[in-house]
Short mmCIF file of C-alpha atoms in Angstrom, two decimals:
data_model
loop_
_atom_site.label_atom_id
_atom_site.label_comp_id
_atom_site.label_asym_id
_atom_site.label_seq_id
_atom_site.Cartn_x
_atom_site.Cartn_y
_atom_site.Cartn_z
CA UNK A 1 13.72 16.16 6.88
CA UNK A 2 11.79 15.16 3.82
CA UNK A 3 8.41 12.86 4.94
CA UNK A 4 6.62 11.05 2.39
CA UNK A 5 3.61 8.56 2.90
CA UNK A 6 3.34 5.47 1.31
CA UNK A 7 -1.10 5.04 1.59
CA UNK A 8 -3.16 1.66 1.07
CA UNK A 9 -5.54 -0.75 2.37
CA UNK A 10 -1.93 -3.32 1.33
CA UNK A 11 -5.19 -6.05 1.62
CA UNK A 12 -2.51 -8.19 0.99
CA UNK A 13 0.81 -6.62 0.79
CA UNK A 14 2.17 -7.70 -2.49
CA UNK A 15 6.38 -7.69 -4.20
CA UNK A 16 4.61 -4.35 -6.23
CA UNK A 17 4.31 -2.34 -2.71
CA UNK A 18 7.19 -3.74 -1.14
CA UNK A 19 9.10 -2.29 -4.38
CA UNK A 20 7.83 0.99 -4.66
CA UNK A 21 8.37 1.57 -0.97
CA UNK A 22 11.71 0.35 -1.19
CA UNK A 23 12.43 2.83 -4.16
CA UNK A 24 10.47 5.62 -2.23
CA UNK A 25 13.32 5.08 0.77
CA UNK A 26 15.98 5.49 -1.15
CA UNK A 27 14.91 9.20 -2.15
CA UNK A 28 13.04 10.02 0.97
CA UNK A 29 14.78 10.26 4.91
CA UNK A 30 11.81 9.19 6.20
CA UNK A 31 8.46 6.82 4.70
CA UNK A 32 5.58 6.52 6.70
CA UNK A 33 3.47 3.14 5.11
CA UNK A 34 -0.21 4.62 5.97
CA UNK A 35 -2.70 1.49 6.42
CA UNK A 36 -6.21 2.74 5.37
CA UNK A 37 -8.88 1.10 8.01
CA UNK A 38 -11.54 1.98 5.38
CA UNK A 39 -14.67 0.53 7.07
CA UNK A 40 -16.31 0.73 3.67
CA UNK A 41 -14.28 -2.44 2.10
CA UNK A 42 -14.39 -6.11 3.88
CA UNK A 43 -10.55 -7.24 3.97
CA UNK A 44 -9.57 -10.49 3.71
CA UNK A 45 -7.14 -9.61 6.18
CA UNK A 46 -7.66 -7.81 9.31
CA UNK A 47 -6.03 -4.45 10.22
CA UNK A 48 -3.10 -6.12 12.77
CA UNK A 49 -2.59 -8.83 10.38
CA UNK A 50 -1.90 -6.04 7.62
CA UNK A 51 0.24 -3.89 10.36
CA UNK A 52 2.07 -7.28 10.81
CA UNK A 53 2.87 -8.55 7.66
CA UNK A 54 3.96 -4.86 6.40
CA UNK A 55 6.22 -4.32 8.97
CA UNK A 56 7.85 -7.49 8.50
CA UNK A 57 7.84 -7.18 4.96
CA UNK A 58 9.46 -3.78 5.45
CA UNK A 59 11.78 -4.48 8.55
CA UNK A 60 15.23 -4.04 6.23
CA UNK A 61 14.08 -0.79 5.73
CA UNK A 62 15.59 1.46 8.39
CA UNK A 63 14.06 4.45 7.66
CA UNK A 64 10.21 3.30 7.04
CA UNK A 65 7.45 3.30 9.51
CA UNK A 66 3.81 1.35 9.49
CA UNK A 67 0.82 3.31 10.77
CA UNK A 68 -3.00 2.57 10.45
CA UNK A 69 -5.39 5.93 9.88
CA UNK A 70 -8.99 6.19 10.02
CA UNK A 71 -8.75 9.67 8.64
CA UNK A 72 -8.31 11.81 5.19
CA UNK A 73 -5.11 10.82 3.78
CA UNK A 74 -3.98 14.15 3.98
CA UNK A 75 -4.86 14.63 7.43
CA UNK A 76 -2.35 11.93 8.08
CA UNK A 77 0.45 13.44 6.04
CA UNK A 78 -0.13 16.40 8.15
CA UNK A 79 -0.28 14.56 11.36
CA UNK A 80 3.08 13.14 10.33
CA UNK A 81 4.64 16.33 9.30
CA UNK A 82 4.48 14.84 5.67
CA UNK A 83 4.48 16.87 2.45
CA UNK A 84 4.84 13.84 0.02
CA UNK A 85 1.94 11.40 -0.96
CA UNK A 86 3.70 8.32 -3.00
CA UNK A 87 1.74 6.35 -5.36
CA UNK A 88 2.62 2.94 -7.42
CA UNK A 89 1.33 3.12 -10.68
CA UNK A 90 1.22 -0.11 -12.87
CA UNK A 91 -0.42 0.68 -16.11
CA UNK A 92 -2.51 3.58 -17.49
CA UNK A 93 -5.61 2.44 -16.45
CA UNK A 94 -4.32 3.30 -12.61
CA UNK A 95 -3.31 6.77 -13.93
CA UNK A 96 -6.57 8.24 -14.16
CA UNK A 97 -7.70 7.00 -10.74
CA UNK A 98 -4.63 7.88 -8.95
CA UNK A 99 -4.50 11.79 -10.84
CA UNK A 100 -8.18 11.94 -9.58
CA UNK A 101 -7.18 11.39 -5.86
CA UNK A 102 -3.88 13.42 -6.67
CA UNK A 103 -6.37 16.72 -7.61
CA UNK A 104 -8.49 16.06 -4.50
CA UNK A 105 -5.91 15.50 -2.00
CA UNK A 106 -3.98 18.65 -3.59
CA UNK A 107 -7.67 20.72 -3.46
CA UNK A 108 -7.88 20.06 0.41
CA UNK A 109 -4.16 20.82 1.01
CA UNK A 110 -2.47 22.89 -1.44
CA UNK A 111 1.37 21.97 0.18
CA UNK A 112 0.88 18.27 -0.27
CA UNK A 113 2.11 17.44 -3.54
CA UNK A 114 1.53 13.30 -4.87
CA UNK A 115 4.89 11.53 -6.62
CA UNK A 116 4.00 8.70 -9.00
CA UNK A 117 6.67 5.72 -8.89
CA UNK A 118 6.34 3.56 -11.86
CA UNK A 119 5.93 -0.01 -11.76
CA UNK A 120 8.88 -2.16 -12.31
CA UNK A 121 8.25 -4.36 -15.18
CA UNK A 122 8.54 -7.17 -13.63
CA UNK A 123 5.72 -6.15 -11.01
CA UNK A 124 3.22 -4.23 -13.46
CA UNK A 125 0.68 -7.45 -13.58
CA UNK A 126 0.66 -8.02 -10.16
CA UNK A 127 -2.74 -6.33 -7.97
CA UNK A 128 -3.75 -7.41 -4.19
CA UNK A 129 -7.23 -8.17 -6.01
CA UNK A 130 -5.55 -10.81 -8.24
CA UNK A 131 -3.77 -12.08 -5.44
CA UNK A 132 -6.54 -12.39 -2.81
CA UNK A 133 -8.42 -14.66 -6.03
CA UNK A 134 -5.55 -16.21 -6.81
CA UNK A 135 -4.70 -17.29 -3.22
CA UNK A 136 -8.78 -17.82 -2.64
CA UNK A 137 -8.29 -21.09 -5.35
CA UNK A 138 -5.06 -22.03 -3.46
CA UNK A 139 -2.98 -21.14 -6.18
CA UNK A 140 1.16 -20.23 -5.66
CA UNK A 141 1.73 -16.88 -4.93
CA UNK A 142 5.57 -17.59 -4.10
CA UNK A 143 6.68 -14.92 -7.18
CA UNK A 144 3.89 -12.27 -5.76
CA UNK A 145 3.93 -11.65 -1.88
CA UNK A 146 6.75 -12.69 0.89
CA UNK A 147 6.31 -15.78 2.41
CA UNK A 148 4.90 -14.84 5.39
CA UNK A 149 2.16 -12.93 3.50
CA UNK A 150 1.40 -16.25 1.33
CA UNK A 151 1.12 -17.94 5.20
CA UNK A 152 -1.48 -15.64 6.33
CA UNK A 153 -3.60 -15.71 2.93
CA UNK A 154 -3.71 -19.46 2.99
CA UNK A 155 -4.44 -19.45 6.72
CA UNK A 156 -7.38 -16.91 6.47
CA UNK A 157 -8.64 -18.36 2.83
CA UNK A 158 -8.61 -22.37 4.21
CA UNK A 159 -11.03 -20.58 7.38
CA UNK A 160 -13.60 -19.09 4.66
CA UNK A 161 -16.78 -21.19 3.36
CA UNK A 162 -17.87 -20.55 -0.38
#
């Protein structure tokens, strides 16, 4: 069985992820969609919200899972018996970031390898930075994130004083 891990903080969960994990499904028996905790970054979500909203986003997808790790990333693709990292990448500019943490992650563990999944073109704007501002001013995000995802920002961004 072929294991691949979908990683993120998914700080919100945007159309982007939700289509790169759909197209990392349909070539994988099995996708594990690793939450990051990261206790360095302040979400504007917290970590159940995420779990929530990503599994729902994800729940026509019979062969994906939703996990939260506190760990290396490739500790958790070992934990999970996975040998595949997947990465979205949007533009060059993500390249050189994501071939960075490609080289480290392959450095600690030789027999995980990283698979880049390109963008669709009709995602390669869209960022869970640009939403969170975006959805900070109140602005639509109906074209960006599933509707329950645009529910939570606007429920969590009305409860935040500037």
């Amino acid at each position: 069985m072929q294991i691949a891990i979908c990683p993120g903080s998914f700080d919100p969960i945007t159309n982007g992820h939700i289509d790169v994990i759909e197209r990392a499904a349909s070539i994988f028996d099995k996708v594990i969609i690793g939450i990051a905790e990261n206790v360095t970054k302040k979400p504007s979500l917290g970590l159940s919200d995420r779990i929530e909203l990503v599994k729902n986003a994800c729940a026509h997808l019979e062969n994906v899972a939703v996990e939260s790790f506190d760990c290396l990333l490739v500790e958790f693709a070992k934990r999970n018996q996975a040998n595949i990292i997947v990465r979205g990448l949007r533009a060059v500019s993500d390249f050189e970031h994501e071939f960075q943490m490609a080289q480290l992650n392959h450095k600690l563990d030789p027999s995980i390898e990283t698979m880049f999944i390109m963008a669709s073109p009709k995602y390669a704007y869209l960022s869970s930075s640009a939403v969170r501002e975006i959805a900070k001013y109140g602005g639509c995000l109906t074209s960006m994130v599933p509707e329950n995802v645009e529910i939570a920002l606007k429920k969590a961004f009305s409860q935040v004083k500037y």
